[in-house]
């Protein structure tokens, strides 16, 4: 376990921290320093950086194809739900209930998986640029 903790410490202090410092330095050099040299007010800094962050979020959303994935899931879910409604035509009550329970569990699993992926994509899209 100690070796694993050393590996994680090296990863955090040797790779992640220097990487974020370098990225922060470059972003400061590219975005903040020129605005400071132009003596723009702080509120304008915040507004411009917010606009750039929003544009970057929209670009990431487009690259990841979030809207297409949502539409694809909605179509698949509606089709499965429609097929589940056909179970009402099964004459045997116990068979119908068993099949309904199985398909309902499948729909719940699909929806929970979709929600997990959906929120992971939204975290990536909206928090990564920040």
CSV table of N, CA and C in Angstrom, one decimal:
chain,number,residue,atom,x,y,z
A,1,UNK,N,0.8,-1.2,0.0
A,1,UNK,CA,0.0,0.0,0.0
A,1,UNK,C,0.9,1.3,0.0
A,2,UNK,N,2.0,1.2,0.7
A,2,UNK,CA,2.9,2.4,0.8
A,2,UNK,C,3.5,2.7,-0.6
A,3,UNK,N,3.8,1.6,-1.4
A,3,UNK,CA,4.3,1.8,-2.8
A,3,UNK,C,3.2,2.5,-3.6
A,4,UNK,N,2.0,2.1,-3.5
A,4,UNK,CA,0.9,2.7,-4.2
A,4,UNK,C,0.7,4.2,-3.8
A,5,UNK,N,0.8,4.5,-2.5
A,5,UNK,CA,0.7,5.9,-2.1
A,5,UNK,C,1.8,6.7,-2.6
A,6,UNK,N,3.0,6.1,-2.7
A,6,UNK,CA,4.2,6.9,-3.2
A,6,UNK,C,3.9,7.1,-4.7
A,7,UNK,N,3.4,6.2,-5.4
A,7,UNK,CA,3.1,6.3,-6.8
A,7,UNK,C,2.1,7.5,-7.0
A,8,UNK,N,1.0,7.5,-6.2
A,8,UNK,CA,0.0,8.5,-6.3
A,8,UNK,C,0.6,9.9,-5.9
A,9,UNK,N,1.5,9.9,-4.9
A,9,UNK,CA,2.1,11.2,-4.6
A,9,UNK,C,3.0,11.7,-5.7
A,10,UNK,N,3.8,10.8,-6.3
A,10,UNK,CA,4.6,11.2,-7.5
A,10,UNK,C,3.7,11.7,-8.6
A,11,UNK,N,2.6,11.0,-8.9
A,11,UNK,CA,1.7,11.4,-9.9
A,11,UNK,C,1.1,12.8,-9.7
A,12,UNK,N,0.7,13.0,-8.4
A,12,UNK,CA,0.1,14.3,-8.1
A,12,UNK,C,1.2,15.4,-8.1
A,13,UNK,N,2.2,15.2,-7.3
A,13,UNK,CA,3.2,16.3,-7.1
A,13,UNK,C,4.2,16.4,-8.3
A,14,UNK,N,4.4,15.3,-9.0
A,14,UNK,CA,5.4,15.3,-10.1
A,14,UNK,C,4.8,15.6,-11.4
A,15,UNK,N,3.5,15.2,-11.6
A,15,UNK,CA,2.9,15.4,-13.0
A,15,UNK,C,1.8,16.4,-13.0
A,16,UNK,N,0.8,16.1,-12.2
A,16,UNK,CA,-0.5,16.9,-12.2
A,16,UNK,C,-0.2,18.3,-11.8
A,17,UNK,N,0.4,18.5,-10.6
A,17,UNK,CA,0.6,19.9,-10.1
A,17,UNK,C,1.5,20.7,-11.1
A,18,UNK,N,2.6,20.2,-11.6
A,18,UNK,CA,3.4,21.0,-12.6
A,18,UNK,C,2.6,21.3,-13.8
A,19,UNK,N,1.9,20.3,-14.3
A,19,UNK,CA,1.1,20.5,-15.5
A,19,UNK,C,0.1,21.6,-15.3
A,20,UNK,N,-0.7,21.6,-14.2
A,20,UNK,CA,-1.6,22.7,-14.0
A,20,UNK,C,-1.0,24.0,-13.8
A,21,UNK,N,0.2,24.1,-13.1
A,21,UNK,CA,0.9,25.3,-13.0
A,21,UNK,C,1.4,25.9,-14.4
A,22,UNK,N,1.9,25.0,-15.2
A,22,UNK,CA,2.3,25.4,-16.5
A,22,UNK,C,1.1,25.9,-17.4
A,23,UNK,N,0.0,25.2,-17.3
A,23,UNK,CA,-1.2,25.6,-18.1
A,23,UNK,C,-1.7,26.9,-17.5
A,24,UNK,N,-1.7,27.1,-16.2
A,24,UNK,CA,-2.1,28.4,-15.6
A,24,UNK,C,-1.2,29.5,-16.0
A,25,UNK,N,0.1,29.3,-16.0
A,25,UNK,CA,1.0,30.3,-16.4
A,25,UNK,C,0.8,30.7,-17.9
A,26,UNK,N,0.6,29.7,-18.8
A,26,UNK,CA,0.4,30.0,-20.2
A,26,UNK,C,-0.9,30.8,-20.4
A,27,UNK,N,-2.0,30.3,-19.7
A,27,UNK,CA,-3.3,31.0,-19.8
A,27,UNK,C,-3.2,32.4,-19.3
A,28,UNK,N,-2.4,32.6,-18.2
A,28,UNK,CA,-2.3,34.0,-17.6
A,28,UNK,C,-1.5,34.8,-18.6
A,29,UNK,N,-0.5,34.3,-19.2
A,29,UNK,CA,0.3,35.0,-20.2
A,29,UNK,C,-0.5,35.4,-21.4
A,30,UNK,N,-1.3,34.5,-21.9
A,30,UNK,CA,-2.1,34.7,-23.1
A,30,UNK,C,-3.3,35.6,-22.9
A,31,UNK,N,-4.0,35.4,-21.8
A,31,UNK,CA,-5.3,36.1,-21.6
A,31,UNK,C,-5.3,37.2,-20.6
A,32,UNK,N,-4.7,37.0,-19.4
A,32,UNK,CA,-4.8,38.0,-18.4
A,32,UNK,C,-3.8,39.1,-18.5
A,33,UNK,N,-2.5,38.8,-18.8
A,33,UNK,CA,-1.5,39.8,-18.9
A,33,UNK,C,-1.7,40.9,-20.0
A,34,UNK,N,-2.1,40.5,-21.2
A,34,UNK,CA,-2.4,41.5,-22.2
A,34,UNK,C,-3.6,42.4,-21.7
A,35,UNK,N,-4.6,41.9,-21.1
A,35,UNK,CA,-5.6,42.8,-20.6
A,35,UNK,C,-5.1,43.7,-19.5
A,36,UNK,N,-4.2,43.2,-18.7
A,36,UNK,CA,-3.7,44.1,-17.6
A,36,UNK,C,-2.8,45.1,-18.2
A,37,UNK,N,-2.0,44.8,-19.2
A,37,UNK,CA,-1.2,45.8,-19.9
A,37,UNK,C,-2.0,46.9,-20.6
A,38,UNK,N,-3.2,46.5,-21.0
A,38,UNK,CA,-4.1,47.5,-21.6
A,38,UNK,C,-4.9,48.3,-20.6
A,39,UNK,N,-4.7,48.0,-19.3
A,39,UNK,CA,-5.3,48.7,-18.2
A,39,UNK,C,-6.8,48.6,-18.3
A,40,UNK,N,-7.3,47.4,-18.7
A,40,UNK,CA,-8.8,47.2,-18.7
A,40,UNK,C,-9.2,46.9,-17.3
A,41,UNK,N,-10.5,47.3,-17.0
A,41,UNK,CA,-11.0,47.0,-15.6
A,41,UNK,C,-11.2,45.5,-15.4
A,42,UNK,N,-11.2,45.2,-14.1
A,42,UNK,CA,-11.3,43.8,-13.7
A,42,UNK,C,-12.6,43.2,-14.2
A,43,UNK,N,-13.7,44.0,-14.2
A,43,UNK,CA,-15.0,43.4,-14.6
A,43,UNK,C,-15.0,43.0,-16.1
A,44,UNK,N,-14.2,43.7,-16.9
A,44,UNK,CA,-14.0,43.4,-18.3
A,44,UNK,C,-13.2,42.1,-18.4
A,45,UNK,N,-12.2,41.9,-17.6
A,45,UNK,CA,-11.4,40.7,-17.5
A,45,UNK,C,-12.4,39.5,-17.3
A,46,UNK,N,-13.2,39.6,-16.3
A,46,UNK,CA,-14.1,38.6,-15.9
A,46,UNK,C,-15.1,38.3,-17.0
A,47,UNK,N,-15.6,39.4,-17.6
A,47,UNK,CA,-16.6,39.2,-18.7
A,47,UNK,C,-16.0,38.5,-19.9
A,48,UNK,N,-14.8,38.9,-20.3
A,48,UNK,CA,-14.1,38.3,-21.5
A,48,UNK,C,-13.8,36.8,-21.2
A,49,UNK,N,-13.2,36.6,-20.0
A,49,UNK,CA,-12.9,35.2,-19.7
A,49,UNK,C,-14.1,34.3,-19.6
A,50,UNK,N,-15.2,34.9,-19.0
A,50,UNK,CA,-16.5,34.1,-19.0
A,50,UNK,C,-17.0,33.8,-20.4
A,51,UNK,N,-16.9,34.8,-21.3
A,51,UNK,CA,-17.4,34.5,-22.7
A,51,UNK,C,-16.5,33.5,-23.3
A,52,UNK,N,-15.2,33.6,-23.1
A,52,UNK,CA,-14.3,32.6,-23.7
A,52,UNK,C,-14.5,31.2,-23.2
A,53,UNK,N,-14.8,31.1,-21.9
A,53,UNK,CA,-15.1,29.8,-21.2
A,53,UNK,C,-16.4,29.3,-21.8
A,54,UNK,N,-17.4,30.1,-22.0
A,54,UNK,CA,-18.7,29.7,-22.6
A,54,UNK,C,-18.5,29.1,-24.0
A,55,UNK,N,-17.7,29.8,-24.8
A,55,UNK,CA,-17.5,29.4,-26.2
A,55,UNK,C,-16.7,28.1,-26.2
A,56,UNK,N,-15.8,27.9,-25.3
A,56,UNK,CA,-15.0,26.7,-25.2
A,56,UNK,C,-15.9,25.5,-24.7
A,57,UNK,N,-16.8,25.8,-23.8
A,57,UNK,CA,-17.8,24.8,-23.4
A,57,UNK,C,-18.7,24.3,-24.5
A,58,UNK,N,-19.2,25.3,-25.3
A,58,UNK,CA,-20.0,24.9,-26.5
A,58,UNK,C,-19.2,24.1,-27.5
A,59,UNK,N,-18.0,24.5,-27.7
A,59,UNK,CA,-17.2,23.7,-28.6
A,59,UNK,C,-16.9,22.3,-28.1
A,60,UNK,N,-16.7,22.1,-26.8
A,60,UNK,CA,-16.5,20.8,-26.3
A,60,UNK,C,-17.8,20.0,-26.4
A,61,UNK,N,-18.9,20.6,-26.1
A,61,UNK,CA,-20.2,20.0,-26.3
A,61,UNK,C,-20.4,19.5,-27.7
A,62,UNK,N,-20.0,20.3,-28.7
A,62,UNK,CA,-20.2,19.9,-30.1
A,62,UNK,C,-19.3,18.8,-30.4
A,63,UNK,N,-18.0,18.8,-30.0
A,63,UNK,CA,-17.0,17.8,-30.3
A,63,UNK,C,-17.5,16.4,-29.6
A,64,UNK,N,-18.0,16.5,-28.4
A,64,UNK,CA,-18.4,15.2,-27.7
A,64,UNK,C,-19.8,14.7,-28.3
A,65,UNK,N,-20.5,15.6,-29.0
A,65,UNK,CA,-21.7,15.1,-29.6
A,65,UNK,C,-22.8,14.9,-28.6
A,66,UNK,N,-22.9,15.8,-27.6
A,66,UNK,CA,-23.8,15.6,-26.5
A,66,UNK,C,-25.3,15.6,-27.0
A,67,UNK,N,-25.6,16.5,-27.9
A,67,UNK,CA,-27.0,16.6,-28.4
A,67,UNK,C,-27.4,15.3,-29.1
A,68,UNK,N,-26.5,14.8,-29.9
A,68,UNK,CA,-26.8,13.6,-30.7
A,68,UNK,C,-27.0,12.4,-29.8
A,69,UNK,N,-26.1,12.3,-28.7
A,69,UNK,CA,-26.3,11.2,-27.8
A,69,UNK,C,-27.6,11.2,-27.0
A,70,UNK,N,-28.0,12.4,-26.7
A,70,UNK,CA,-29.3,12.6,-26.0
A,70,UNK,C,-30.4,12.2,-26.9
A,71,UNK,N,-30.4,12.6,-28.1
A,71,UNK,CA,-31.5,12.3,-29.1
A,71,UNK,C,-31.5,10.8,-29.4
A,72,UNK,N,-30.3,10.2,-29.5
A,72,UNK,CA,-30.2,8.8,-29.7
A,72,UNK,C,-30.8,8.0,-28.5
A,73,UNK,N,-30.5,8.4,-27.3
A,73,UNK,CA,-31.0,7.7,-26.2
A,73,UNK,C,-32.5,7.9,-26.1
A,74,UNK,N,-33.0,9.1,-26.3
A,74,UNK,CA,-34.5,9.3,-26.2
A,74,UNK,C,-35.2,8.4,-27.2
A,75,UNK,N,-34.7,8.3,-28.4
A,75,UNK,CA,-35.3,7.5,-29.5
A,75,UNK,C,-35.3,6.0,-29.0
A,76,UNK,N,-34.2,5.5,-28.5
A,76,UNK,CA,-34.0,4.1,-28.1
A,76,UNK,C,-35.0,3.9,-26.9
A,77,UNK,N,-35.0,4.8,-26.0
A,77,UNK,CA,-35.9,4.6,-24.8
A,77,UNK,C,-37.3,4.6,-25.2
A,78,UNK,N,-37.7,5.5,-26.1
A,78,UNK,CA,-39.1,5.5,-26.5
A,78,UNK,C,-39.5,4.2,-27.2
A,79,UNK,N,-38.6,3.7,-28.0
A,79,UNK,CA,-38.9,2.4,-28.7
A,79,UNK,C,-39.0,1.3,-27.7
A,80,UNK,N,-38.2,1.2,-26.7
A,80,UNK,CA,-38.3,0.1,-25.7
A,80,UNK,C,-39.5,0.3,-24.9
A,81,UNK,N,-39.9,1.5,-24.6
A,81,UNK,CA,-41.1,1.8,-23.8
A,81,UNK,C,-42.3,1.4,-24.7
A,82,UNK,N,-42.3,1.7,-26.0
A,82,UNK,CA,-43.4,1.3,-26.8
A,82,UNK,C,-43.6,-0.2,-26.9
A,83,UNK,N,-42.4,-0.9,-27.0
A,83,UNK,CA,-42.4,-2.4,-27.0
A,83,UNK,C,-42.9,-3.0,-25.7
A,84,UNK,N,-42.6,-2.3,-24.6
A,84,UNK,CA,-43.1,-2.7,-23.3
A,84,UNK,C,-44.6,-2.6,-23.2
A,85,UNK,N,-45.2,-1.6,-23.9
A,85,UNK,CA,-46.6,-1.5,-23.8
A,85,UNK,C,-47.4,-2.6,-24.5
A,86,UNK,N,-46.7,-3.3,-25.5
A,86,UNK,CA,-47.3,-4.4,-26.2
A,86,UNK,C,-47.5,-5.6,-25.3
A,87,UNK,N,-46.8,-5.6,-24.1
A,87,UNK,CA,-47.0,-6.7,-23.2
A,87,UNK,C,-48.4,-6.8,-22.6
A,88,UNK,N,-49.2,-5.8,-22.7
A,88,UNK,CA,-50.5,-5.8,-22.2
A,88,UNK,C,-51.4,-6.8,-23.0
A,89,UNK,N,-51.0,-7.2,-24.2
A,89,UNK,CA,-51.8,-8.1,-25.0
A,89,UNK,C,-51.5,-9.6,-24.6
A,90,UNK,N,-50.6,-9.8,-23.7
A,90,UNK,CA,-50.3,-11.2,-23.3
A,90,UNK,C,-51.5,-11.7,-22.4
A,91,UNK,N,-52.2,-12.8,-22.7
A,91,UNK,CA,-53.4,-13.1,-21.9
A,91,UNK,C,-53.1,-13.6,-20.5
A,92,UNK,N,-51.9,-14.3,-20.3
A,92,UNK,CA,-51.6,-14.9,-19.0
A,92,UNK,C,-51.1,-13.8,-18.1
A,93,UNK,N,-51.8,-13.6,-17.0
A,93,UNK,CA,-51.5,-12.5,-16.1
A,93,UNK,C,-50.0,-12.6,-15.5
A,94,UNK,N,-49.7,-13.8,-15.1
A,94,UNK,CA,-48.4,-14.0,-14.4
A,94,UNK,C,-47.2,-13.9,-15.4
A,95,UNK,N,-47.4,-14.4,-16.6
A,95,UNK,CA,-46.4,-14.2,-17.6
A,95,UNK,C,-46.2,-12.7,-18.0
A,96,UNK,N,-47.3,-12.0,-18.1
A,96,UNK,CA,-47.3,-10.6,-18.4
A,96,UNK,C,-46.6,-9.8,-17.4
A,97,UNK,N,-46.9,-10.1,-16.1
A,97,UNK,CA,-46.2,-9.4,-15.0
A,97,UNK,C,-44.7,-9.7,-14.9
A,98,UNK,N,-44.4,-11.0,-15.2
A,98,UNK,CA,-42.9,-11.3,-15.1
A,98,UNK,C,-42.2,-10.6,-16.2
A,99,UNK,N,-42.7,-10.7,-17.4
A,99,UNK,CA,-42.1,-10.0,-18.6
A,99,UNK,C,-42.0,-8.5,-18.4
A,100,UNK,N,-43.1,-7.9,-17.8
A,100,UNK,CA,-43.1,-6.5,-17.5
A,100,UNK,C,-42.1,-6.1,-16.5
A,101,UNK,N,-41.9,-6.9,-15.5
A,101,UNK,CA,-40.9,-6.7,-14.5
A,101,UNK,C,-39.5,-6.7,-15.1
A,102,UNK,N,-39.2,-7.7,-15.9
A,102,UNK,CA,-37.9,-7.8,-16.6
A,102,UNK,C,-37.6,-6.6,-17.5
A,103,UNK,N,-38.6,-6.3,-18.3
A,103,UNK,CA,-38.4,-5.1,-19.2
A,103,UNK,C,-38.3,-3.8,-18.4
A,104,UNK,N,-39.0,-3.7,-17.3
A,104,UNK,CA,-38.9,-2.5,-16.5
A,104,UNK,C,-37.6,-2.4,-15.9
A,105,UNK,N,-37.0,-3.5,-15.4
A,105,UNK,CA,-35.7,-3.5,-14.8
A,105,UNK,C,-34.7,-3.1,-15.9
A,106,UNK,N,-34.9,-3.6,-17.1
A,106,UNK,CA,-33.9,-3.3,-18.2
A,106,UNK,C,-34.0,-1.8,-18.5
A,107,UNK,N,-35.2,-1.3,-18.6
A,107,UNK,CA,-35.4,0.2,-18.8
A,107,UNK,C,-34.8,1.0,-17.7
A,108,UNK,N,-35.0,0.6,-16.4
A,108,UNK,CA,-34.3,1.3,-15.3
A,108,UNK,C,-32.8,1.3,-15.4
A,109,UNK,N,-32.3,0.1,-15.8
A,109,UNK,CA,-30.8,0.0,-15.9
A,109,UNK,C,-30.3,0.9,-17.0
A,110,UNK,N,-31.0,0.9,-18.2
A,110,UNK,CA,-30.6,1.7,-19.3
A,110,UNK,C,-30.7,3.2,-18.9
A,111,UNK,N,-31.8,3.6,-18.2
A,111,UNK,CA,-31.9,5.0,-17.8
A,111,UNK,C,-30.9,5.4,-16.8
A,112,UNK,N,-30.6,4.6,-15.9
A,112,UNK,CA,-29.5,4.9,-14.9
A,112,UNK,C,-28.1,5.0,-15.5
A,113,UNK,N,-27.9,4.2,-16.5
A,113,UNK,CA,-26.6,4.3,-17.2
A,113,UNK,C,-26.6,5.5,-18.0
A,114,UNK,N,-27.7,5.9,-18.7
A,114,UNK,CA,-27.7,7.1,-19.4
A,114,UNK,C,-27.5,8.3,-18.5
A,115,UNK,N,-28.2,8.3,-17.3
A,115,UNK,CA,-28.0,9.5,-16.4
A,115,UNK,C,-26.5,9.6,-16.0
A,116,UNK,N,-25.9,8.5,-15.7
A,116,UNK,CA,-24.5,8.6,-15.2
A,116,UNK,C,-23.6,9.1,-16.4
A,117,UNK,N,-23.8,8.6,-17.6
A,117,UNK,CA,-23.0,9.2,-18.7
A,117,UNK,C,-23.4,10.6,-19.0
A,118,UNK,N,-24.7,10.9,-18.9
A,118,UNK,CA,-25.1,12.3,-19.2
A,118,UNK,C,-24.5,13.3,-18.3
A,119,UNK,N,-24.5,13.0,-17.0
A,119,UNK,CA,-23.9,13.9,-16.0
A,119,UNK,C,-22.4,14.0,-16.1
A,120,UNK,N,-21.7,12.8,-16.5
A,120,UNK,CA,-20.3,12.8,-16.7
A,120,UNK,C,-19.9,13.7,-17.9
A,121,UNK,N,-20.8,13.7,-19.0
A,121,UNK,CA,-20.5,14.5,-20.1
A,121,UNK,C,-20.7,16.0,-19.7
A,122,UNK,N,-21.7,16.3,-19.0
A,122,UNK,CA,-22.0,17.7,-18.6
A,122,UNK,C,-20.9,18.2,-17.7
A,123,UNK,N,-20.4,17.4,-16.8
A,123,UNK,CA,-19.3,17.8,-16.0
A,123,UNK,C,-18.0,18.1,-16.9
A,124,UNK,N,-17.8,17.3,-17.8
A,124,UNK,CA,-16.7,17.5,-18.7
A,124,UNK,C,-16.9,18.7,-19.5
A,125,UNK,N,-18.1,18.9,-20.1
A,125,UNK,CA,-18.3,20.1,-20.9
A,125,UNK,C,-18.3,21.4,-20.2
A,126,UNK,N,-18.9,21.4,-19.0
A,126,UNK,CA,-19.0,22.7,-18.3
A,126,UNK,C,-18.0,23.0,-17.3
A,127,UNK,N,-17.4,22.0,-16.7
A,127,UNK,CA,-16.4,22.3,-15.6
A,127,UNK,C,-15.0,22.2,-16.1
A,128,UNK,N,-14.7,21.5,-17.1
A,128,UNK,CA,-13.3,21.4,-17.7
A,128,UNK,C,-12.8,22.8,-18.1
A,129,UNK,N,-13.6,23.6,-18.8
A,129,UNK,CA,-13.1,24.9,-19.2
A,129,UNK,C,-12.8,25.8,-18.0
A,130,UNK,N,-13.6,25.6,-17.0
A,130,UNK,CA,-13.4,26.5,-15.8
A,130,UNK,C,-12.1,26.2,-15.2
